[in-house]
PDB file of C-alpha atoms in Angstrom:
ATOM      1  CA  MET A   1     -15.411   1.129   5.393  1.00 91.00           C
ATOM      2  CA  GLN A   2     -13.988   3.495   8.045  1.00 95.00           C
ATOM      3  CA  PHE A   3     -10.230   3.908   8.242  1.00 98.00           C
ATOM      4  CA  LYS A   4      -8.427   2.645  11.310  1.00 98.00           C
ATOM      5  CA  PRO A   5      -4.673   2.978  11.932  1.00 98.00           C
ATOM      6  CA  THR A   6      -4.493  -0.763  12.728  1.00 98.00           C
ATOM      7  CA  MET A   7      -5.127  -1.434   9.034  1.00 98.00           C
ATOM      8  CA  LEU A   8      -1.533  -0.328   8.391  1.00 98.00           C
ATOM      9  CA  ARG A   9       0.074  -2.970  10.623  1.00 98.00           C
ATOM     10  CA  ALA A  10       0.825  -5.551   7.930  1.00 98.00           C
ATOM     11  CA  TYR A  11       0.084  -3.870   4.619  1.00 98.00           C
ATOM     12  CA  LEU A  12       0.816  -5.880   1.444  1.00 98.00           C
ATOM     13  CA  VAL A  13       1.343  -4.091  -1.853  1.00 98.00           C
ATOM     14  CA  GLY A  14       1.730  -5.797  -5.218  1.00 98.00           C
ATOM     15  CA  GLY A  15       0.851  -6.480  -8.814  1.00 98.00           C
ATOM     16  CA  THR A  16       1.648  -9.189 -11.382  1.00 97.00           C
ATOM     17  CA  GLN A  17       5.055  -7.642 -12.079  1.00 96.00           C
ATOM     18  CA  ASP A  18       6.053  -8.815  -8.603  1.00 96.00           C
ATOM     19  CA  THR A  19       5.473 -12.483  -9.522  1.00 96.00           C
ATOM     20  CA  HIS A  20       7.216 -12.499 -12.914  1.00 94.00           C
ATOM     21  CA  ASN A  21       3.981 -11.463 -14.683  1.00 96.00           C
ATOM     22  CA  ASP A  22       2.333 -14.728 -13.677  1.00 96.00           C
ATOM     23  CA  SER A  23      -1.257 -13.728 -12.781  1.00 97.00           C
ATOM     24  CA  GLN A  24      -2.158 -17.062 -11.224  1.00 98.00           C
ATOM     25  CA  GLU A  25       0.947 -17.104  -9.069  1.00 98.00           C
ATOM     26  CA  PHE A  26       0.184 -13.554  -8.005  1.00 98.00           C
ATOM     27  CA  LEU A  27      -3.386 -14.390  -6.962  1.00 98.00           C
ATOM     28  CA  GLN A  28      -2.258 -17.521  -5.132  1.00 98.00           C
ATOM     29  CA  LYS A  29       0.419 -15.674  -3.152  1.00 98.00           C
ATOM     30  CA  VAL A  30      -1.883 -12.799  -2.311  1.00 98.00           C
ATOM     31  CA  GLU A  31      -4.535 -15.191  -1.061  1.00 98.00           C
ATOM     32  CA  LEU A  32      -1.963 -17.030   1.031  1.00 98.00           C
ATOM     33  CA  ALA A  33      -0.946 -13.696   2.598  1.00 98.00           C
ATOM     34  CA  MET A  34      -4.605 -12.892   3.278  1.00 98.00           C
ATOM     35  CA  GLN A  35      -5.079 -16.238   4.983  1.00 98.00           C
ATOM     36  CA  ALA A  36      -1.974 -15.461   7.074  1.00 98.00           C
ATOM     37  CA  GLY A  37      -3.465 -12.243   8.373  1.00 98.00           C
ATOM     38  CA  ILE A  38      -2.371  -9.189   6.386  1.00 98.00           C
ATOM     39  CA  THR A  39      -4.285  -6.138   7.564  1.00 98.00           C
ATOM     40  CA  ALA A  40      -4.622  -4.350   4.185  1.00 98.00           C
ATOM     41  CA  PHE A  41      -3.851  -4.941   0.529  1.00 98.00           C
ATOM     42  CA  GLN A  42      -2.987  -2.474  -2.225  1.00 98.00           C
ATOM     43  CA  TYR A  43      -3.171  -3.470  -5.846  1.00 98.00           C
ATOM     44  CA  ARG A  44      -0.262  -1.766  -7.655  1.00 97.00           C
ATOM     45  CA  GLU A  45       0.224  -2.681 -11.306  1.00 96.00           C
ATOM     46  CA  LYS A  46       3.342  -0.808 -12.431  1.00 90.00           C
ATOM     47  CA  GLY A  47       6.743  -1.012 -14.114  1.00 84.00           C
ATOM     48  CA  ALA A  48       7.208  -4.340 -15.885  1.00 85.00           C
ATOM     49  CA  SER A  49       3.510  -5.257 -15.849  1.00 90.00           C
ATOM     50  CA  ARG A  50       2.221  -6.703 -19.118  1.00 93.00           C
ATOM     51  CA  LEU A  51      -1.510  -6.519 -18.346  1.00 95.00           C
ATOM     52  CA  SER A  52      -3.804  -4.706 -20.776  1.00 94.00           C
ATOM     53  CA  ASN A  53      -6.400  -2.329 -19.347  1.00 93.00           C
ATOM     54  CA  SER A  54      -9.131  -5.006 -19.580  1.00 95.00           C
ATOM     55  CA  GLU A  55      -6.882  -7.551 -17.882  1.00 96.00           C
ATOM     56  CA  LYS A  56      -6.067  -5.060 -15.140  1.00 97.00           C
ATOM     57  CA  LEU A  57      -9.787  -4.444 -14.584  1.00 97.00           C
ATOM     58  CA  GLN A  58     -10.401  -8.202 -14.402  1.00 98.00           C
ATOM     59  CA  MET A  59      -7.552  -8.626 -11.913  1.00 98.00           C
ATOM     60  CA  ALA A  60      -8.831  -5.713  -9.808  1.00 98.00           C
ATOM     61  CA  GLN A  61     -12.250  -7.384  -9.721  1.00 98.00           C
ATOM     62  CA  GLN A  62     -10.792 -10.742  -8.690  1.00 98.00           C
ATOM     63  CA  LEU A  63      -8.827  -9.077  -5.928  1.00 98.00           C
ATOM     64  CA  ARG A  64     -12.025  -7.292  -4.794  1.00 98.00           C
ATOM     65  CA  GLU A  65     -13.677 -10.671  -4.373  1.00 98.00           C
ATOM     66  CA  LEU A  66     -10.689 -12.048  -2.418  1.00 98.00           C
ATOM     67  CA  THR A  67     -10.456  -9.041  -0.103  1.00 98.00           C
ATOM     68  CA  ARG A  68     -14.192  -9.226   0.586  1.00 98.00           C
ATOM     69  CA  HIS A  69     -13.957 -12.937   1.368  1.00 98.00           C
ATOM     70  CA  TYR A  70     -11.109 -12.373   3.842  1.00 98.00           C
ATOM     71  CA  GLN A  71     -12.512  -9.021   5.046  1.00 98.00           C
ATOM     72  CA  ILE A  72      -9.343  -7.134   4.255  1.00 98.00           C
ATOM     73  CA  PRO A  73      -9.275  -3.393   3.351  1.00 98.00           C
ATOM     74  CA  TYR A  74      -8.611  -3.064  -0.369  1.00 98.00           C
ATOM     75  CA  PHE A  75      -6.706  -0.095  -1.829  1.00 98.00           C
ATOM     76  CA  ILE A  76      -5.807   0.579  -5.453  1.00 98.00           C
ATOM     77  CA  ASP A  77      -2.654   2.496  -6.373  1.00 97.00           C
ATOM     78  CA  ASP A  78      -3.031   5.884  -8.083  1.00 94.00           C
ATOM     79  CA  ASP A  79      -6.299   5.142  -9.935  1.00 95.00           C
ATOM     80  CA  GLU A  80      -9.391   6.414  -8.138  1.00 96.00           C
ATOM     81  CA  GLU A  81     -11.572   5.677 -11.180  1.00 96.00           C
ATOM     82  CA  LEU A  82     -10.634   1.974 -11.100  1.00 97.00           C
ATOM     83  CA  ALA A  83     -11.062   1.933  -7.330  1.00 98.00           C
ATOM     84  CA  LEU A  84     -14.594   3.365  -7.643  1.00 98.00           C
ATOM     85  CA  GLN A  85     -15.407   1.071 -10.578  1.00 97.00           C
ATOM     86  CA  VAL A  86     -14.603  -2.134  -8.692  1.00 98.00           C
ATOM     87  CA  GLY A  87     -15.879  -0.946  -5.303  1.00 98.00           C
ATOM     88  CA  ALA A  88     -12.474  -0.818  -3.617  1.00 98.00           C
ATOM     89  CA  ASP A  89     -12.222   0.570  -0.106  1.00 98.00           C
ATOM     90  CA  GLY A  90      -9.456   3.088  -0.830  1.00 98.00           C
ATOM     91  CA  VAL A  91      -6.925   4.628  -3.142  1.00 98.00           C
ATOM     92  CA  HIS A  92      -3.261   5.430  -2.627  1.00 97.00           C
ATOM     93  CA  VAL A  93      -1.872   8.557  -4.282  1.00 97.00           C
ATOM     94  CA  GLY A  94       1.725   9.492  -5.076  1.00 95.00           C
ATOM     95  CA  GLN A  95       3.372  12.902  -5.195  1.00 93.00           C
ATOM     96  CA  LYS A  96       2.265  14.630  -8.402  1.00 84.00           C
ATOM     97  CA  ASP A  97       1.314  18.244  -8.976  1.00 72.00           C
ATOM     98  CA  GLN A  98      -2.294  18.802  -7.823  1.00 79.00           C
ATOM     99  CA  ARG A  99      -2.970  15.053  -7.979  1.00 92.00           C
ATOM    100  CA  ILE A 100      -4.055  14.703  -4.375  1.00 96.00           C
ATOM    101  CA  GLU A 101      -6.503  17.588  -4.671  1.00 94.00           C
ATOM    102  CA  THR A 102      -8.086  15.918  -7.727  1.00 95.00           C
ATOM    103  CA  VAL A 103      -8.455  12.586  -5.903  1.00 96.00           C
ATOM    104  CA  ILE A 104      -9.950  14.248  -2.848  1.00 97.00           C
ATOM    105  CA  GLN A 105     -12.438  16.078  -5.011  1.00 96.00           C
ATOM    106  CA  ARG A 106     -13.413  12.862  -6.819  1.00 95.00           C
ATOM    107  CA  ALA A 107     -13.282  10.317  -4.026  1.00 95.00           C
ATOM    108  CA  ALA A 108     -13.475  11.885  -0.554  1.00 91.00           C
ATOM    109  CA  GLY A 109     -16.263  10.243   1.378  1.00 93.00           C
ATOM    110  CA  GLN A 110     -16.307   7.278  -1.024  1.00 97.00           C
ATOM    111  CA  LEU A 111     -12.765   5.984  -0.647  1.00 98.00           C
ATOM    112  CA  MET A 112     -10.154   5.951   2.098  1.00 98.00           C
ATOM    113  CA  ILE A 113      -7.164   7.968   0.896  1.00 98.00           C
ATOM    114  CA  GLY A 114      -3.480   7.206   1.394  1.00 98.00           C
ATOM    115  CA  TYR A 115      -0.796   9.698   0.348  1.00 98.00           C
ATOM    116  CA  SER A 116       2.893   9.197  -0.251  1.00 97.00           C
ATOM    117  CA  CYS A 117       5.044  11.767   1.615  1.00 98.00           C
ATOM    118  CA  ASN A 118       8.817  11.491   2.060  1.00 96.00           C
ATOM    119  CA  THR A 119       9.854  14.989   3.221  1.00 97.00           C
ATOM    120  CA  LEU A 120       8.844  17.370   6.010  1.00 98.00           C
ATOM    121  CA  PRO A 121       7.374  19.897   3.559  1.00 97.00           C
ATOM    122  CA  GLU A 122       5.233  17.131   2.015  1.00 97.00           C
ATOM    123  CA  ILE A 123       4.081  16.115   5.518  1.00 98.00           C
ATOM    124  CA  ALA A 124       3.247  19.747   6.321  1.00 98.00           C
ATOM    125  CA  LYS A 125       1.036  19.888   3.221  1.00 97.00           C
ATOM    126  CA  ALA A 126      -0.633  16.578   4.102  1.00 98.00           C
ATOM    127  CA  ASN A 127      -1.383  17.874   7.598  1.00 98.00           C
ATOM    128  CA  GLN A 128      -3.696  20.437   5.991  1.00 98.00           C
ATOM    129  CA  LEU A 129      -5.679  17.759   4.132  1.00 97.00           C
ATOM    130  CA  THR A 130      -8.316  16.323   6.419  1.00 96.00           C
ATOM    131  CA  ALA A 131      -9.559  13.919   3.735  1.00 97.00           C
ATOM    132  CA  VAL A 132      -6.228  12.021   3.788  1.00 98.00           C
ATOM    133  CA  ASP A 133      -6.405   8.979   6.101  1.00 98.00           C
ATOM    134  CA  TYR A 134      -2.768   7.843   6.230  1.00 98.00           C
ATOM    135  CA  ILE A 135       0.695   8.552   4.885  1.00 98.00           C
ATOM    136  CA  GLY A 136       3.001   6.118   3.139  1.00 98.00           C
ATOM    137  CA  ALA A 137       6.667   7.070   3.751  1.00 98.00           C
ATOM    138  CA  GLY A 138       9.697   5.562   2.076  1.00 96.00           C
ATOM    139  CA  PRO A 139      11.694   3.911   0.862  1.00 96.00           C
ATOM    140  CA  VAL A 140      12.989   3.481   4.379  1.00 97.00           C
ATOM    141  CA  PHE A 141      15.757   1.189   3.124  1.00 96.00           C
ATOM    142  CA  PRO A 142      17.100   0.549  -0.403  1.00 91.00           C
ATOM    143  CA  THR A 143      14.604  -1.427  -2.468  1.00 80.00           C
ATOM    144  CA  SER A 144      14.489  -3.182  -5.830  1.00 72.00           C
ATOM    145  CA  SER A 145      10.692  -3.380  -6.002  1.00 66.00           C
ATOM    146  CA  LYS A 146      10.245   0.108  -7.429  1.00 65.00           C
ATOM    147  CA  ASP A 147      12.235   1.260 -10.449  1.00 65.00           C
ATOM    148  CA  ASP A 148      11.879   4.982  -9.674  1.00 65.00           C
ATOM    149  CA  ALA A 149      12.315   4.813  -5.903  1.00 67.00           C
ATOM    150  CA  ASP A 150      13.701   7.851  -4.101  1.00 77.00           C
ATOM    151  CA  PRO A 151      16.906   7.580  -1.985  1.00 87.00           C
ATOM    152  CA  ALA A 152      16.391   5.640   1.219  1.00 94.00           C
ATOM    153  CA  LEU A 153      15.184   7.706   4.188  1.00 96.00           C
ATOM    154  CA  GLY A 154      16.663   5.668   7.037  1.00 97.00           C
ATOM    155  CA  CYS A 155      15.062   5.329  10.453  1.00 97.00           C
ATOM    156  CA  ASN A 156      16.106   8.721  11.843  1.00 97.00           C
ATOM    157  CA  LYS A 157      14.440  10.654   9.055  1.00 98.00           C
ATOM    158  CA  LEU A 158      11.381   8.382   9.198  1.00 98.00           C
ATOM    159  CA  ARG A 159      11.066   9.179  12.938  1.00 98.00           C
ATOM    160  CA  GLN A 160      11.088  12.880  12.115  1.00 98.00           C
ATOM    161  CA  LEU A 161       8.238  12.392   9.640  1.00 98.00           C
ATOM    162  CA  VAL A 162       6.235  10.390  12.171  1.00 98.00           C
ATOM    163  CA  GLN A 163       6.675  13.129  14.792  1.00 98.00           C
ATOM    164  CA  ALA A 164       5.604  15.876  12.363  1.00 98.00           C
ATOM    165  CA  SER A 165       2.629  14.072  10.863  1.00 98.00           C
ATOM    166  CA  HIS A 166      -0.981  14.487  11.967  1.00 98.00           C
ATOM    167  CA  HIS A 167      -1.803  11.262  10.100  1.00 98.00           C
ATOM    168  CA  PRO A 168      -0.618   7.738  10.909  1.00 98.00           C
ATOM    169  CA  ILE A 169       2.344   6.638   8.805  1.00 98.00           C
ATOM    170  CA  VAL A 170       3.059   3.271   7.247  1.00 98.00           C
ATOM    171  CA  ALA A 171       6.686   2.572   6.355  1.00 98.00           C
ATOM    172  CA  ILE A 172       7.498   1.169   2.941  1.00 97.00           C
ATOM    173  CA  GLY A 173      10.602   0.178   1.023  1.00 96.00           C
ATOM    174  CA  GLY A 174      13.242  -2.408   1.764  1.00 96.00           C
ATOM    175  CA  LEU A 175      11.580  -3.797   4.894  1.00 97.00           C
ATOM    176  CA  SER A 176      12.892  -7.184   5.939  1.00 97.00           C
ATOM    177  CA  ALA A 177      13.078  -9.423   9.012  1.00 96.00           C
ATOM    178  CA  ALA A 178      16.454  -7.814   9.801  1.00 96.00           C
ATOM    179  CA  ASN A 179      15.156  -4.244  10.075  1.00 97.00           C
ATOM    180  CA  LEU A 180      11.513  -4.568  11.210  1.00 98.00           C
ATOM    181  CA  ALA A 181      12.330  -3.886  14.878  1.00 97.00           C
ATOM    182  CA  ALA A 182      14.247  -0.699  14.065  1.00 98.00           C
ATOM    183  CA  THR A 183      11.433   0.431  11.789  1.00 98.00           C
ATOM    184  CA  ALA A 184       8.832  -0.185  14.475  1.00 98.00           C
ATOM    185  CA  HIS A 185      10.814   1.912  16.978  1.00 98.00           C
ATOM    186  CA  THR A 186      10.269   4.993  14.800  1.00 98.00           C
ATOM    187  CA  GLY A 187       6.628   5.074  15.840  1.00 98.00           C
ATOM    188  CA  VAL A 188       5.089   4.125  12.488  1.00 98.00           C
ATOM    189  CA  ALA A 189       1.698   2.412  12.553  1.00 98.00           C
ATOM    190  CA  GLY A 190       2.898  -0.494  10.428  1.00 98.00           C
ATOM    191  CA  GLY A 191       4.953  -1.832   7.578  1.00 98.00           C
ATOM    192  CA  SER A 192       4.069  -1.980   3.915  1.00 98.00           C
ATOM    193  CA  VAL A 193       5.906  -4.660   1.937  1.00 98.00           C
ATOM    194  CA  ILE A 194       6.163  -6.179  -1.507  1.00 97.00           C
ATOM    195  CA  SER A 195       9.193  -8.455  -1.825  1.00 96.00           C
ATOM    196  CA  MET A 196       9.262  -9.549   1.835  1.00 97.00           C
ATOM    197  CA  VAL A 197       5.996 -11.403   1.288  1.00 98.00           C
ATOM    198  CA  LEU A 198       5.542 -11.987  -2.449  1.00 98.00           C
ATOM    199  CA  GLN A 199       9.112 -13.294  -2.924  1.00 96.00           C
ATOM    200  CA  SER A 200       9.206 -15.281   0.270  1.00 97.00           C
ATOM    201  CA  SER A 201       9.378 -19.062   0.396  1.00 97.00           C
ATOM    202  CA  ASP A 202       7.369 -18.849   3.617  1.00 98.00           C
ATOM    203  CA  ILE A 203       4.593 -16.343   3.159  1.00 98.00           C
ATOM    204  CA  PRO A 204       2.740 -17.149   6.424  1.00 98.00           C
ATOM    205  CA  GLY A 205       6.056 -16.743   8.293  1.00 98.00           C
ATOM    206  CA  ALA A 206       6.787 -13.378   6.648  1.00 98.00           C
ATOM    207  CA  VAL A 207       3.322 -12.082   7.504  1.00 98.00           C
ATOM    208  CA  ALA A 208       3.729 -13.285  11.090  1.00 98.00           C
ATOM    209  CA  GLN A 209       7.000 -11.349  11.384  1.00 98.00           C
ATOM    210  CA  LEU A 210       5.222  -8.187  10.238  1.00 98.00           C
ATOM    211  CA  LEU A 211       2.364  -8.662  12.666  1.00 98.00           C
ATOM    212  CA  ASN A 212       4.748  -9.323  15.544  1.00 98.00           C
ATOM    213  CA  ALA A 213       6.874  -6.277  14.777  1.00 98.00           C
ATOM    214  CA  PHE A 214       4.010  -3.786  14.696  1.00 97.00           C
ATOM    215  CA  LYS A 215       1.868  -4.751  17.671  1.00 88.00           C
TER     216      LYS A 215
END
């Protein structure tokens, strides 16, 4: 699958920890979001997750089937081996020493590659990496979905990152109906969300808000 910036428009991220470790609830909510029109999905099993490695593999395979059925680009967080094993479309990599170089060496040409960058020096480094397809920047606003989240960037700093980046940027962290318009005005390609969709009582409505904000 070839990367397109439009994939970032309504980008759902999540794992079973985001639905109280209820795997069936997680799959049901993710499928509902896919039916509603999300443009990409990233499987991110972190933090309070209780899945064993074999259960995580099984979940990754089930999600591969769902994303194929709904024709949605499928990324896996920070695990290129799992992504290759289940035939995912891409991998998303955080900021760790030499980690991005390792992933590029292992997966370039086989997987689309997303890279987390939250500072101008990190963006400058990413600009030198032609194998990177997009940047994830955040948290833009305070978030409770990630235990080790960095301080919130705010829209002004996010706009600076967008202007400096050679790659399209997807905003993540604390996005909600109240701040989508301000986020979109920074020039990002889209919004990446966890709680806004997976903890919503109206998942189709939440996805529609994302799609409308990032046209």
